[in-house]
Short mmCIF file of C-alpha atoms in Angstrom, two decimals:
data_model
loop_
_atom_site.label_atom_id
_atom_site.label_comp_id
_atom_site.label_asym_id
_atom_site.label_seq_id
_atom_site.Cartn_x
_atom_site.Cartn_y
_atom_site.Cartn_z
CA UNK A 29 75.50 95.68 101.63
CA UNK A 30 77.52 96.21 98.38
CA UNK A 31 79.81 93.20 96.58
CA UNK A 32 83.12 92.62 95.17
CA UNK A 33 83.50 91.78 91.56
CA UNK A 34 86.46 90.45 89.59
CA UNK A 35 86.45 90.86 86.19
CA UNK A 36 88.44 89.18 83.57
CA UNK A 37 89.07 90.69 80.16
CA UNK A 38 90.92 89.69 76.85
CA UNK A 39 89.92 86.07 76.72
CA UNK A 40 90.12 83.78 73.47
CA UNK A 41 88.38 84.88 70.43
CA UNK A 42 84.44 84.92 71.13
CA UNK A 43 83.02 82.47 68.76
CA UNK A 44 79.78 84.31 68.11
CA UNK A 45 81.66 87.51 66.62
CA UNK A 46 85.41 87.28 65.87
CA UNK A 47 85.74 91.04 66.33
CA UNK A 48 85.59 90.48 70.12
CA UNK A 49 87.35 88.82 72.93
CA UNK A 50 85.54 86.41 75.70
CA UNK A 51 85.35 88.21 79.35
CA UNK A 52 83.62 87.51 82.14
CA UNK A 53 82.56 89.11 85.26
CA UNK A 54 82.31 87.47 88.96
CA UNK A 55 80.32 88.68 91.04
CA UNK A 56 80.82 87.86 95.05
CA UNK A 57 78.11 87.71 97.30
CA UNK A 58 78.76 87.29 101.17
CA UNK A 59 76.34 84.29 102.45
CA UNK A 60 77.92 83.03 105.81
CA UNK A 61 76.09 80.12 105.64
CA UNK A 62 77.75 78.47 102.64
CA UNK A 63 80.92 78.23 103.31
CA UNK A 64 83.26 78.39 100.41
CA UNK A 65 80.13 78.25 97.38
CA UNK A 66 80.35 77.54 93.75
CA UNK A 67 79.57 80.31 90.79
CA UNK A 68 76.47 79.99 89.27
CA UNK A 69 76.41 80.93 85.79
CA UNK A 70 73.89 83.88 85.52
CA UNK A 71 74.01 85.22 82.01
CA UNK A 72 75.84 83.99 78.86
CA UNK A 73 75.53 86.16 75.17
CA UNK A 74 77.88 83.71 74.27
CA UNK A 75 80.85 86.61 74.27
CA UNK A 76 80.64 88.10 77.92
CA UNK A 77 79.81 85.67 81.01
CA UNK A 78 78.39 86.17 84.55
CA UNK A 79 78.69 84.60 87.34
CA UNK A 80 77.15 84.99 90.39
CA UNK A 81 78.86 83.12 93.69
CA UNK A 82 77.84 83.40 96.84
CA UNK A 83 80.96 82.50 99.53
CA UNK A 84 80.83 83.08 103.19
CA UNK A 85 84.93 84.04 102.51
CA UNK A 86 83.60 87.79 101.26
CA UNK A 87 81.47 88.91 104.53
CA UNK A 88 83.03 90.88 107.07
CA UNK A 89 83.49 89.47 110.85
CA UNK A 90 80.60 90.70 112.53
CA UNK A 91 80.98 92.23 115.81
CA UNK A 92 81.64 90.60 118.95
CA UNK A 93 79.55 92.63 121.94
CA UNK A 94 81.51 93.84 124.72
CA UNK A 95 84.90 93.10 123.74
CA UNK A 96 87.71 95.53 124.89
CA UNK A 97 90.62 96.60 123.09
CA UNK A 98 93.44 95.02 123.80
CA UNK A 99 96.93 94.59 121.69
CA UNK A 100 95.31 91.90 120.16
CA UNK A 101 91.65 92.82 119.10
CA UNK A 102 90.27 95.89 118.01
CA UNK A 103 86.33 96.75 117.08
CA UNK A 104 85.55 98.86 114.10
CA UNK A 105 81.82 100.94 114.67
CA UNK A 106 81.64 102.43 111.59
CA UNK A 107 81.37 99.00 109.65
CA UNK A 108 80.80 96.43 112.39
CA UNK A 109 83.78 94.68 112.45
CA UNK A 110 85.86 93.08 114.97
CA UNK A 111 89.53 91.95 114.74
CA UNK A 112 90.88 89.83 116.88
CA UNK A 113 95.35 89.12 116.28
CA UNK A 114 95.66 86.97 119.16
CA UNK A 115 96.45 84.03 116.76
CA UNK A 116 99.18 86.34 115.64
CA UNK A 117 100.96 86.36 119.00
CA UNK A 118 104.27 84.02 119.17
CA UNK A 119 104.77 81.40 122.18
CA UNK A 120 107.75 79.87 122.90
CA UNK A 121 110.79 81.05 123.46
CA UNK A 122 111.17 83.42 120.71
CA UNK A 123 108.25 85.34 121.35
CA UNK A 124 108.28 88.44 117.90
CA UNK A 125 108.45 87.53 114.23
CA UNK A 126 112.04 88.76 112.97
CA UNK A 127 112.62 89.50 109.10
CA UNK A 128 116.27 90.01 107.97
CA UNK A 129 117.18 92.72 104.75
CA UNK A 130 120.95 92.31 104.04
CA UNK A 131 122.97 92.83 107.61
CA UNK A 132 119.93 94.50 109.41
CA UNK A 133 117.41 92.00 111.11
CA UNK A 134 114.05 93.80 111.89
CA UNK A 135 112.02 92.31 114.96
CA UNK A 136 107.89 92.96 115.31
CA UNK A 137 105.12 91.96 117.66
CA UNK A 138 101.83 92.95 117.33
CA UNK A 139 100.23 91.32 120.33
CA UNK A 140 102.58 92.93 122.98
CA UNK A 141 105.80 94.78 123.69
CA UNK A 142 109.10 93.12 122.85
CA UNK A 143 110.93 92.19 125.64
CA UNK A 144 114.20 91.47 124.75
CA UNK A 145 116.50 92.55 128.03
CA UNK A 146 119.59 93.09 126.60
CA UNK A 147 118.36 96.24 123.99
CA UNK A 148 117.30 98.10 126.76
CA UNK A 149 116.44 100.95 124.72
CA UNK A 150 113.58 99.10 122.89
CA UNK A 151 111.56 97.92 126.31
CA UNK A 152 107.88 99.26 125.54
CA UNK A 153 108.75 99.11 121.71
CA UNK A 154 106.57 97.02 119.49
CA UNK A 155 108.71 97.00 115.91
CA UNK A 156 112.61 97.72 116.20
CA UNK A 157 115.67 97.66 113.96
CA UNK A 158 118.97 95.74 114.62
CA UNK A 159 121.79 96.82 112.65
CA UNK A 160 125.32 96.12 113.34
CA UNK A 161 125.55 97.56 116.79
CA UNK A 162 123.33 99.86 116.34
CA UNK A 163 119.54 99.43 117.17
CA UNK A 164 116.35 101.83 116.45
CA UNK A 165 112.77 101.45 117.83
CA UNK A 166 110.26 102.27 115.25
CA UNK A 167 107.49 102.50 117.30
CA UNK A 168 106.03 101.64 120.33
CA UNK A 169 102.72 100.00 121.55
CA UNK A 170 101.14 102.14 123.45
CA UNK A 171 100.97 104.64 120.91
CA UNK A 172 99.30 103.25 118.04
CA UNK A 173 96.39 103.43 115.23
CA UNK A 174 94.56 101.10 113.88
CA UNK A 175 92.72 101.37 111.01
CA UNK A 176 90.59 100.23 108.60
CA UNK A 177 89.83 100.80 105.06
CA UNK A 178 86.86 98.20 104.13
CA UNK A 179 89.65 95.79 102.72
CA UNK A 180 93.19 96.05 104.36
CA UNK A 181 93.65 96.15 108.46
CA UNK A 182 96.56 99.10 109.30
CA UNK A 183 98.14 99.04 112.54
CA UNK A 184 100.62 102.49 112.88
CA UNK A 185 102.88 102.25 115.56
CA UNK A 186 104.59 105.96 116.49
CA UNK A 187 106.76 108.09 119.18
CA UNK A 188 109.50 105.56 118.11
CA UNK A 189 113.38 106.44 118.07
CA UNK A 190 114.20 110.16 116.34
CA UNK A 191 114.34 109.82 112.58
CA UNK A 192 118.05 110.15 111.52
CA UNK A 193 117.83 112.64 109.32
CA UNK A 194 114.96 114.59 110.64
CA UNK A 195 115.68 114.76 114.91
CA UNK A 196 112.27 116.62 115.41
CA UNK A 197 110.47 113.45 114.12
CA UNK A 198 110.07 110.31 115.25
CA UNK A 199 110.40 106.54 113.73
CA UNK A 200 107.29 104.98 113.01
CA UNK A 201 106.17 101.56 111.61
CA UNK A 202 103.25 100.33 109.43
CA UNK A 203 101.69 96.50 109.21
CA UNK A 204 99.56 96.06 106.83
CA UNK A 205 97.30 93.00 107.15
CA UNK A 206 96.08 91.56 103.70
CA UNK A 207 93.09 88.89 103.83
CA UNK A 208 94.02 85.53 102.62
CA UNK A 209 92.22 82.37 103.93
CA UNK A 210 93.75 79.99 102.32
CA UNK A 211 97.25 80.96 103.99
CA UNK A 212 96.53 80.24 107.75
CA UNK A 213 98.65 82.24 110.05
CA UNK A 214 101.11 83.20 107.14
CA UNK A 215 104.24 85.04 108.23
CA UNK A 216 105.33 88.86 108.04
CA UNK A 217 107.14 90.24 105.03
CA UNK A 218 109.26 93.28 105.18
CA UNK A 219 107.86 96.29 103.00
CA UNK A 220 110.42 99.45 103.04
#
């Protein structure tokens, strides 16, 4: 299994030679054991540092056995890896996340439809735009990809409203999912 490395450049003046900046590499190793981990210093020529720190937050989610897709969970096979959203998925009364640009709100729900009676043209839709009077489903959830890239989690939702400007296409919308564990739930931010 490979490993992710930061590496920081253009430090302060290297006291050894004065013709050369301090930088410093970090290199991540997943141990799920550990937990969170400390760096270890690994090698110091008193101008470039390394650091070796083995964290349980760098390994991938190993896969769950007989899980079925749902809305909410989704298994990759190429890199044994299982998602699971359903922590995602709203309760209450107001059951999508809704992000406002300006005078159009934008509503989402990644777990399920959005059922919302009164915009009955947005029943089976998943992500859909309010604007004025005017409202546009950008996708719906039946008809969706998920994908995965090694770092980021991509759910495509299609077959939405027709485009505006371009009637033989159709709306779609993208969520991008960005790994953060120190953020919990977090909320959705709108990306046009």
């Amino acid at each position: 299994m490979g490993h992710i490395a930061a590496v920081y450049t253009n430090g302060s003046t290297c006291l050894k030679n004065s013709n050369f900046q301090n930088h410093a590499r970090i290199i991540f190793l997943c141990d799920n054991e550990i937990g969170m981990g400390k760096p270890v210093l690994m090698e110091d020529d008193e101008c470039y540092f390394i650091f070796e720190w083995r964290t349980s937050f760098v390994c991938p989610v190993k896969l769950i056995s007989h899980t079925k897709f749902t809305f909410s969970n989704n298994t990759d096979n190429r890199r044994n890896v299982y998602f699971n959203l359903f922590s995602l998925q709203k309760t209450g009364t107001k059951l999508y996340y809704e992000m406002t640009d300006g005078n159009s709100s934008y509503f989402l729900n990644v777990c399920a439809t959005l059922e919302i009676s009164h915009l009955a043209n947005c029943k089976d839709s998943t992500v859909f735009k309010v604007e004025g009077n005017n409202v546009h489903n950008y996708g719906v959830a039946v008809s969706r990809k998920i994908t995965f890239d090694g770092q980021r989690l991509k759910l495509t939702f299609y077959d939405g409203d027709p485009c505006p400007s371009h009637s033989e296409t159709n709306l779609t919308s993208e969520v991008l999912f960005v790994c953060n564990p120190f953020v919990g739930r977090g909320e959705p931010v709108l990306h046009k």
